[in-house]
mmCIF file of C-alpha atoms and ligand atoms in Angstrom:
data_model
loop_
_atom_site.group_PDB
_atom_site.id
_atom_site.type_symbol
_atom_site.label_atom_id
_atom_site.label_comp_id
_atom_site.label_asym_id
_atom_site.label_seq_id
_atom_site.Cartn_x
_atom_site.Cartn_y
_atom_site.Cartn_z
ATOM 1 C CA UNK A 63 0.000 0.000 0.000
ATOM 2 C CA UNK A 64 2.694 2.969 0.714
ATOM 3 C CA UNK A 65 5.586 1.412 -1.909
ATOM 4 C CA UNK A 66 7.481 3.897 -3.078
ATOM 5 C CA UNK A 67 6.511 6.920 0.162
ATOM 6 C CA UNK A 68 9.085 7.165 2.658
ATOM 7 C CA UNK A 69 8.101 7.353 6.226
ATOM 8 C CA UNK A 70 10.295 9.430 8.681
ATOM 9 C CA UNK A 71 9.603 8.206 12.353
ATOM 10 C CA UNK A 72 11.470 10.635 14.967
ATOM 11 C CA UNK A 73 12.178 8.305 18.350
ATOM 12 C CA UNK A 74 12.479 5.191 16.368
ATOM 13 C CA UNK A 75 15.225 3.456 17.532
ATOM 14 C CA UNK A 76 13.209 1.681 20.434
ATOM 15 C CA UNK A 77 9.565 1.143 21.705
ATOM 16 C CA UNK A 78 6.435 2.830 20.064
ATOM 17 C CA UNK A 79 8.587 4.686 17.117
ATOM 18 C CA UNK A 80 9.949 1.224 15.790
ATOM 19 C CA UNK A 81 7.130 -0.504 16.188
ATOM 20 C CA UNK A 82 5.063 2.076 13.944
ATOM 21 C CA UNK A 83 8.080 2.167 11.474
ATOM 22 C CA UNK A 84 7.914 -1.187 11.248
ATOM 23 C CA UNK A 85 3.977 -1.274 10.124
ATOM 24 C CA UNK A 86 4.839 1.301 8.120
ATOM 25 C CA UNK A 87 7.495 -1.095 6.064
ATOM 26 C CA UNK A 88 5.503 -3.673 6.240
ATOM 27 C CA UNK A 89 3.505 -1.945 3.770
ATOM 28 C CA UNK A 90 6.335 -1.186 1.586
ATOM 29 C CA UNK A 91 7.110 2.520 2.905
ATOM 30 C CA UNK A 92 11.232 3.540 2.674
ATOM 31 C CA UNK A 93 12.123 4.545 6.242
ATOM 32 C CA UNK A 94 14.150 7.189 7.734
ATOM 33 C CA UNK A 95 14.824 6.204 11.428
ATOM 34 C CA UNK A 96 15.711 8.047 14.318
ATOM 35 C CA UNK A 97 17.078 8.373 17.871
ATOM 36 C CA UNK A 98 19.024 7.250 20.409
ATOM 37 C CA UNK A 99 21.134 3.882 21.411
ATOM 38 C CA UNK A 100 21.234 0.841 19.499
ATOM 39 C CA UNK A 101 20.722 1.885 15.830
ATOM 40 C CA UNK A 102 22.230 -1.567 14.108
ATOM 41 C CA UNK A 103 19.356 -3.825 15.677
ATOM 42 C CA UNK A 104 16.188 -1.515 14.806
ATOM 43 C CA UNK A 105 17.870 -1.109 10.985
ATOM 44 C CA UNK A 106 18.189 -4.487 10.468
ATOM 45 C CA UNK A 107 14.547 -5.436 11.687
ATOM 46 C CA UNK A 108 13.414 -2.723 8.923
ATOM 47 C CA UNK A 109 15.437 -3.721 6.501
ATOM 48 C CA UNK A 110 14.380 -7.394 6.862
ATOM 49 C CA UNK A 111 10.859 -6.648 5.676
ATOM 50 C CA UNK A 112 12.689 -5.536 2.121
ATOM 51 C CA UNK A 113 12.211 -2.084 2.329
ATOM 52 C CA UNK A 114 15.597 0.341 2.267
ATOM 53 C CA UNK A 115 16.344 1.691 5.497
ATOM 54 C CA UNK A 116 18.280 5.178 6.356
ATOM 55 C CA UNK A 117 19.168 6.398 9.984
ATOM 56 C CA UNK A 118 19.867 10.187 11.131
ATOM 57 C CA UNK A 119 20.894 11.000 14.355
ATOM 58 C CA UNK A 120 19.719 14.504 14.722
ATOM 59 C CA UNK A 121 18.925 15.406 18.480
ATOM 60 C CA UNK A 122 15.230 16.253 18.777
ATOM 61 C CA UNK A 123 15.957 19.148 20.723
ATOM 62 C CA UNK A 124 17.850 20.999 18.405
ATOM 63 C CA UNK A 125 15.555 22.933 15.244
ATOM 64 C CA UNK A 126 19.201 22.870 13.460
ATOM 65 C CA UNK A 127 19.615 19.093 13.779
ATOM 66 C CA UNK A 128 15.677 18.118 12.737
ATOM 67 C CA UNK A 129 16.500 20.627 9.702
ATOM 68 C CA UNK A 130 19.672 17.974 8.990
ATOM 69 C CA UNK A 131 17.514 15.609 9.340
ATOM 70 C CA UNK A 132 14.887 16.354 6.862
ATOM 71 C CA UNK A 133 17.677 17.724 4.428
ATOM 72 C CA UNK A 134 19.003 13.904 4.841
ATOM 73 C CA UNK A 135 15.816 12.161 3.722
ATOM 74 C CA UNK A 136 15.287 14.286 0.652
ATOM 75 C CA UNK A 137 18.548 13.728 -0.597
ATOM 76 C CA UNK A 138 18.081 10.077 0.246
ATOM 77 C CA UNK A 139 14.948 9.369 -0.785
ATOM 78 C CA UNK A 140 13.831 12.518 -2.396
ATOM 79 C CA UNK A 141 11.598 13.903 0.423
ATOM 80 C CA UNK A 142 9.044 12.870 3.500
ATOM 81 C CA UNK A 143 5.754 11.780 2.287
ATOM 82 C CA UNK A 144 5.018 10.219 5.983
ATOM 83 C CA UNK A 145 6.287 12.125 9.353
ATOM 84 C CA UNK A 146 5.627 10.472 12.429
ATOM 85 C CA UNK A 147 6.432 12.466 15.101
ATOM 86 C CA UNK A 148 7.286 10.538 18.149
ATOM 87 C CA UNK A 149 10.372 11.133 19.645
ATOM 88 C CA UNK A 150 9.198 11.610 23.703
ATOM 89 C CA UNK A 151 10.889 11.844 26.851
ATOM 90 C CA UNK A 152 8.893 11.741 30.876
ATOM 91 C CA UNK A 153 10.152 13.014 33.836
ATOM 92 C CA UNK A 154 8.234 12.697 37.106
ATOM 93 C CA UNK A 155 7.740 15.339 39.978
ATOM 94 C CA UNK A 156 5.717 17.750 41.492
ATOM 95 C CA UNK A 157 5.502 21.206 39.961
ATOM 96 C CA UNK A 158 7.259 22.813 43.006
ATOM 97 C CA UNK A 159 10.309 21.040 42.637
ATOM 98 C CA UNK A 160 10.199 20.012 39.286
ATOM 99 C CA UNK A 161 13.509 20.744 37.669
ATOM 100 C CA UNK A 162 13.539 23.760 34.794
ATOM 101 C CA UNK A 163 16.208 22.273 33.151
ATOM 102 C CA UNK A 164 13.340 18.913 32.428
ATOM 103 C CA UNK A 165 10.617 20.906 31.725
ATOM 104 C CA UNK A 166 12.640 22.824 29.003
ATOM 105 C CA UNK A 167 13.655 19.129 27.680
ATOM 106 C CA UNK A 168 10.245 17.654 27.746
ATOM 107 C CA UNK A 169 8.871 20.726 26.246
ATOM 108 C CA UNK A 170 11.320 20.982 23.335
ATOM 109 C CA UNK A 171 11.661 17.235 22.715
ATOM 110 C CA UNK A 172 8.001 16.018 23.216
ATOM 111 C CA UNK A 173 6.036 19.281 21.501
ATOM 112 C CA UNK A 174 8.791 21.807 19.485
ATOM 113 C CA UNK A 175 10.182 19.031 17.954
ATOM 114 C CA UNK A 176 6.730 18.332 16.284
ATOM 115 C CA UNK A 177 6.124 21.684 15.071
ATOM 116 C CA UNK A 178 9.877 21.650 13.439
ATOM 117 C CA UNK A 179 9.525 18.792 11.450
ATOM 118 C CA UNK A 180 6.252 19.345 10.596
ATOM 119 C CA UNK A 181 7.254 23.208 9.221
ATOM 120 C CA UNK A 182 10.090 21.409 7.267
ATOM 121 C CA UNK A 183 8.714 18.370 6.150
ATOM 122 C CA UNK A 184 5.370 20.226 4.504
ATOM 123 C CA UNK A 185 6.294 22.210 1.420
ATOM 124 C CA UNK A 186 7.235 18.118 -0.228
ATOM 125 C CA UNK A 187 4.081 16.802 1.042
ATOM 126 C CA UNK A 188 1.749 20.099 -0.311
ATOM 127 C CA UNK A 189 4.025 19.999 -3.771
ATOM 128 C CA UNK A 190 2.392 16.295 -4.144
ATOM 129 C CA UNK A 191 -0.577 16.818 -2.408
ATOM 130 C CA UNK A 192 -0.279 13.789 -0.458
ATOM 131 C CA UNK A 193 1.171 13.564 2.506
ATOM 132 C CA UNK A 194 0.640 12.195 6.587
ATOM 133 C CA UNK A 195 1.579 13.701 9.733
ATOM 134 C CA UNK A 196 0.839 11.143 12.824
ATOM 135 C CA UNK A 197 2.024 12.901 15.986
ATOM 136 C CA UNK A 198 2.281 10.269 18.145
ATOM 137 C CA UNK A 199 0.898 12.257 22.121
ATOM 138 C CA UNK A 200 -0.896 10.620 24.668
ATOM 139 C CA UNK A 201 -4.023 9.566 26.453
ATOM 140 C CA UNK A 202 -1.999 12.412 28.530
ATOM 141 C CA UNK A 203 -2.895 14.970 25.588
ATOM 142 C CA UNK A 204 -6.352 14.217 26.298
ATOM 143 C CA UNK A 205 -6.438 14.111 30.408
ATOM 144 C CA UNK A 206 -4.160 15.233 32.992
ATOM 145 C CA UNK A 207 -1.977 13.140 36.007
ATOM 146 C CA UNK A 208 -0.438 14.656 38.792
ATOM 147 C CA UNK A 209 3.452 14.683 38.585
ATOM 148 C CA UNK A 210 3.580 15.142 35.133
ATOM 149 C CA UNK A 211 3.275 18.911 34.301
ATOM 150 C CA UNK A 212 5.231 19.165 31.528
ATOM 151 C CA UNK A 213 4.754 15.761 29.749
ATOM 152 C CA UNK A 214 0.630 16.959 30.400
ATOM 153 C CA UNK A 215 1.333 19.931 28.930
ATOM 154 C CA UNK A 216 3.395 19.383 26.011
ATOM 155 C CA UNK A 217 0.987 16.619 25.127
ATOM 156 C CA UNK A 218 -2.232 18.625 25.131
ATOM 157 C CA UNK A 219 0.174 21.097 22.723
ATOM 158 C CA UNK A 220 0.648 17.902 20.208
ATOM 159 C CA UNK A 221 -3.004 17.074 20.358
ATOM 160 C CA UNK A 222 -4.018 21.385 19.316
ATOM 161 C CA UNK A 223 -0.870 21.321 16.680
ATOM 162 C CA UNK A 224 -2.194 18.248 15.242
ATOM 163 C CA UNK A 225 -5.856 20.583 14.725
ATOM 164 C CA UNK A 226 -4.257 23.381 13.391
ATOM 165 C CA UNK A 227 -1.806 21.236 10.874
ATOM 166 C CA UNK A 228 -5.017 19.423 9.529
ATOM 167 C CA UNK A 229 -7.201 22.236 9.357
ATOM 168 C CA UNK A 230 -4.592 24.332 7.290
ATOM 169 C CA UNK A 231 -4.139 21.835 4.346
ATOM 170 C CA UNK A 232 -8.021 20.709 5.206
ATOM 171 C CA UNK A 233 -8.502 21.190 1.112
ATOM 172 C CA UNK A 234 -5.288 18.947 0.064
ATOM 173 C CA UNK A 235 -4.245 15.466 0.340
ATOM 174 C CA UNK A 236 -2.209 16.201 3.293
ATOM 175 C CA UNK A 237 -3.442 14.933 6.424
ATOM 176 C CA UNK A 238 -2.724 15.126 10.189
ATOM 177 C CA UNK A 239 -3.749 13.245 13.053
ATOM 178 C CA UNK A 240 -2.911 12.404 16.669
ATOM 179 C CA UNK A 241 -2.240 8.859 18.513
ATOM 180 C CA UNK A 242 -3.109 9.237 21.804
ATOM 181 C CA UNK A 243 -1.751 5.504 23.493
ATOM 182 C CA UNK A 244 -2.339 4.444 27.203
ATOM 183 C CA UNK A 245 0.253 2.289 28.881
ATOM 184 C CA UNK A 246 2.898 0.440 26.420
ATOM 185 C CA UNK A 247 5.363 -1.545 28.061
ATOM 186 C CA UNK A 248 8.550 0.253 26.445
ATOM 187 C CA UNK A 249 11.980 1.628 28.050
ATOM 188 C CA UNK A 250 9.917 5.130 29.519
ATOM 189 C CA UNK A 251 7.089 3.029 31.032
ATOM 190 C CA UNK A 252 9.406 0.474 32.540
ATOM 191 C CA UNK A 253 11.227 3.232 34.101
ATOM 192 C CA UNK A 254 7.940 3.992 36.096
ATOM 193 C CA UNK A 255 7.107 0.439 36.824
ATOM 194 C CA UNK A 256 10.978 0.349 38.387
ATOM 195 C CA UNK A 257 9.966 3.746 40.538
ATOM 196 C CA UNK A 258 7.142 2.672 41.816
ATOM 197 C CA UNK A 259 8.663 -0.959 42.874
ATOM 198 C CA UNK A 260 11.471 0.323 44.574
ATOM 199 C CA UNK A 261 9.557 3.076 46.332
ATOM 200 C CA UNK A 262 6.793 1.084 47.786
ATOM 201 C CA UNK A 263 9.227 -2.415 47.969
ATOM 202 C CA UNK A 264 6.947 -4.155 45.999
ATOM 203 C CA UNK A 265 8.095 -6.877 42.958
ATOM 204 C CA UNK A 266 7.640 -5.547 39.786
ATOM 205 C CA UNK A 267 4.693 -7.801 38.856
ATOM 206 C CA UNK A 268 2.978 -5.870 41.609
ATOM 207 C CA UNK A 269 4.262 -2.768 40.533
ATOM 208 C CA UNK A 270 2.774 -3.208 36.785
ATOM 209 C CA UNK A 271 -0.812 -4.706 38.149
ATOM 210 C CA UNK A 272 -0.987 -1.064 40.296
ATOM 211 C CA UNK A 273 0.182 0.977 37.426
ATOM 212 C CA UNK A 274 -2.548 -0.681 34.983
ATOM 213 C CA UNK A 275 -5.356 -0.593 38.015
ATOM 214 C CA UNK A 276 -5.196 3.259 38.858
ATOM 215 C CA UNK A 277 -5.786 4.266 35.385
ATOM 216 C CA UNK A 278 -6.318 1.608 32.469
ATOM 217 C CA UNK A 279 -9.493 -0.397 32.844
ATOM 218 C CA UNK A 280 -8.609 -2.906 30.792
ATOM 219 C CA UNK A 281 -5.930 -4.045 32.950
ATOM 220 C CA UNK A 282 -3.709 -4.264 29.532
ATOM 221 C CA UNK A 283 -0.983 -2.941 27.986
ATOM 222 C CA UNK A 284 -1.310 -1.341 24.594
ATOM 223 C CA UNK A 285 1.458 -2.952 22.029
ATOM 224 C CA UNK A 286 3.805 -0.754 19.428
ATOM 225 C CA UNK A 287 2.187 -3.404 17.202
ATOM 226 C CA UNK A 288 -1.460 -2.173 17.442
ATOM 227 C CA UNK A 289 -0.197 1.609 17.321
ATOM 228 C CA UNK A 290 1.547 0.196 14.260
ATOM 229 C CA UNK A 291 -1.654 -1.027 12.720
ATOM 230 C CA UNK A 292 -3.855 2.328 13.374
ATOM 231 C CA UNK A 293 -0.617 4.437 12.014
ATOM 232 C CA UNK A 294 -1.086 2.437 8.685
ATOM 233 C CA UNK A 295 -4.949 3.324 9.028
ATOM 234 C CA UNK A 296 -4.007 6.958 8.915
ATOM 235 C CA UNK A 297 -1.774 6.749 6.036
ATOM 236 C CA UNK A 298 -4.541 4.036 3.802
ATOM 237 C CA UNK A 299 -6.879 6.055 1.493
ATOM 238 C CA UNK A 300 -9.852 4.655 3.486
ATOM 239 C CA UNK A 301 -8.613 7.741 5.940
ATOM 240 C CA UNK A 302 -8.197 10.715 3.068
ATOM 241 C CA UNK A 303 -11.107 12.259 5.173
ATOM 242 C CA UNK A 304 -9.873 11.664 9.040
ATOM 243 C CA UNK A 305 -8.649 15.147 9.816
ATOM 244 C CA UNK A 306 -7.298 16.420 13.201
ATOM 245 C CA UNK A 307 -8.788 13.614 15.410
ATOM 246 C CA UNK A 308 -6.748 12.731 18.743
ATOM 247 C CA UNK A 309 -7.567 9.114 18.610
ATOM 248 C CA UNK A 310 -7.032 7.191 22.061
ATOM 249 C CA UNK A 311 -5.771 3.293 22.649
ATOM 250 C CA UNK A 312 -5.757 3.436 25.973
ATOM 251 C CA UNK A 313 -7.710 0.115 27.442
ATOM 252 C CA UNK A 314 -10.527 2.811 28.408
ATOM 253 C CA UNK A 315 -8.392 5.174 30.021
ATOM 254 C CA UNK A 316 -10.079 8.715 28.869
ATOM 255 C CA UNK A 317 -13.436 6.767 28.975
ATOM 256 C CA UNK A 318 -13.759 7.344 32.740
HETATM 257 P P1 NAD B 690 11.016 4.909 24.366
HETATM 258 O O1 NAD B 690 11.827 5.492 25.464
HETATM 259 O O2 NAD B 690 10.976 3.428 24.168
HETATM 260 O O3 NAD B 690 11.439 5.552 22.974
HETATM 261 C C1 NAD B 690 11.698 6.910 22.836
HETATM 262 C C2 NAD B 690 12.470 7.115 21.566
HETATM 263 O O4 NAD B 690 12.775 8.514 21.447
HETATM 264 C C3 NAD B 690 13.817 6.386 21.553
HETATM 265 O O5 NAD B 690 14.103 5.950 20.242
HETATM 266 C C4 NAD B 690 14.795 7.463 21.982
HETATM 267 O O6 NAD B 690 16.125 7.233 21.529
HETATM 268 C C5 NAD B 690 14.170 8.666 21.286
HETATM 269 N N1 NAD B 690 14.591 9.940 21.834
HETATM 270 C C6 NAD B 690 14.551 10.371 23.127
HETATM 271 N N2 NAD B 690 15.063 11.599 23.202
HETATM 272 C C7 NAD B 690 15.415 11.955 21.936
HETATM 273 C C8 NAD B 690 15.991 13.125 21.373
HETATM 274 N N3 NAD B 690 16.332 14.185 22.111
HETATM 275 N N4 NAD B 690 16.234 13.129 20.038
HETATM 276 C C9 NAD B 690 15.924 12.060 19.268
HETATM 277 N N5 NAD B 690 15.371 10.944 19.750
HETATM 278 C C10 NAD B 690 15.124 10.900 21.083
HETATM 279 O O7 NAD B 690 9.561 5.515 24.585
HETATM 280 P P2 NAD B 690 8.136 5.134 23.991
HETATM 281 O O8 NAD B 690 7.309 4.701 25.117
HETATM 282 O O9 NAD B 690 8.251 4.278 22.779
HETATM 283 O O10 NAD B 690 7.620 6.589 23.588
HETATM 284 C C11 NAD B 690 7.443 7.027 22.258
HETATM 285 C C12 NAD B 690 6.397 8.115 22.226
HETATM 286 O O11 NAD B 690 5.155 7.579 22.681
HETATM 287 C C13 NAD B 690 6.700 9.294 23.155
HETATM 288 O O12 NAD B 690 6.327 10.498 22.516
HETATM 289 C C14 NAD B 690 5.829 9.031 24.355
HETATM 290 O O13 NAD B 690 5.497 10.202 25.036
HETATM 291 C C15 NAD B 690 4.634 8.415 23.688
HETATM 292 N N6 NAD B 690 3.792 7.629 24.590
HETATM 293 C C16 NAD B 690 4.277 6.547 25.258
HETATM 294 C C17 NAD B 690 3.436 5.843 26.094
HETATM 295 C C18 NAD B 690 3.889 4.636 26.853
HETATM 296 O O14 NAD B 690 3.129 4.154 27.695
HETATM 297 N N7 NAD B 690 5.062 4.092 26.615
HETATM 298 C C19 NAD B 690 2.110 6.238 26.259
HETATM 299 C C20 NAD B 690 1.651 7.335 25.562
HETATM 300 C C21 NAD B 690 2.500 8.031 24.728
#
């Protein structure tokens, strides 16, 4: 379905970005990946589903690096015709003593790094007049939790960018919509799960039940796999007319 589009999936190196980049090949897409860490393993898991794979390195943070970045998959592939933007970073603490130096990361790596990518990766998409923008945000872009001001925050901003990007190329084949996932059992959840263990000395099976029982209903984890599957909804043609939603997979999180 998306041979011959290449899909660019910031944060893509581990958890929710490589599983969607992975759907995404599935279906035949070129991909640019992304991030941080091991980069040989997640390459050679694209690659194996025959599709040519690229990596950039550019630091989310930084407009000048994302600018790289894009520059890199035009003159690799000849442009982005699929952004996922999904790069994402937590940090945990009460607004009083939350650190400035973590809210300016979170902020810049979880919401400006959207906007960049999106503001650079647009003029290919609008010259075609096909294109898809999935900003990957949060069940936490849709409702708040205490401790996490500026993940909150820079989540609600993905889920309003996401409105405004769709609604200014509402008339063109260039869509934009939000993921908005529950709990996934990747490196920034586990992180959590280890917090919350070694504060209350609990085992970590305990830990994980607790996690899933004060907020997800379903008492499940969402899997990269399944955000995989709706990102390839987004980019099929049955969704040319699914503009600016923030749709949740979040075991009935938001539903309370
Ligand atoms: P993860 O930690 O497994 O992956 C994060 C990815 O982002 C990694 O590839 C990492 O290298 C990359 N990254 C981090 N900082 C970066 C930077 N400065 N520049 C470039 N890359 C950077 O996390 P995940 O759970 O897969 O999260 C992916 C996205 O999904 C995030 O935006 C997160 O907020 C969102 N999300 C996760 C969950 C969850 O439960 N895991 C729930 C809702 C939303």
């Amino acid at each position: 379905m998306l041979k011959g589009k290449t899909a660019l999936v910031t944060g893509s190196t581990s958890g929710i970005g490589l599983g969607i980049a992975k759907a995404l090949a599935a279906q035949g897409a070129n991909i640019v990946l992304n991030g941080f860490g091991d980069v040989e393993g997640p390459k050679a898991e694209v690659a194996a589903l025959g599709v040519q794979v690229s990596y950039h390195g550019a630091d989310m943070s930084k407009p000048a690096e994302i600018e790289a970045m894009i520059e890199h998959a035009k003159a690799t592939f000849g442009g982005v015709d699929i952004l996922v933007n999904n790069a994402g970073i937590q940090h945990v603490a009460r607004i009083e003593s939350f650190p400035v130096e973590r809210w300016d990361a979170v902020i810049a790596i979880n919401l400006s790094s959207a906007f960049h990518a999106t503001r650079l990766a647009l003029p290919h998409m609008q010259a075609n007049n096909w294109g898809r923008i999935i900003n990957v945000a949060s069940v936490h872009g849709l409702v708040g939790s205490a401790e996490k001001s500026a993940y909150v925050a820079a989540k609600h901003g993905v889920v309003g960018l996401t409105k405004v990007t769709a609604l200014e190329n509402a008339t063109s084949g260039v869509t934009c919509n939000a993921i908005c996932p529950g709990w996934v059992l990747t490196p920034l959840v586990q992180k959590q799960v280890d917090a919350k263990a070694a504060a209350q000395g609990i085992s970590n099976a305990d830990a994980t039940r607790q996690l899933l029982g004060e907020k997800e209903p379903s008492m499940q984890f969402t899997t990269p796999e399944e955000l995989g599957a709706l990102a390839v909804f987004f980019c099929s043609t049955a969704a040319n007319n699914v503009r600016g939603v923030a749709w949740n997979m979040d075991g009935g999180w938001a539903a309370q």
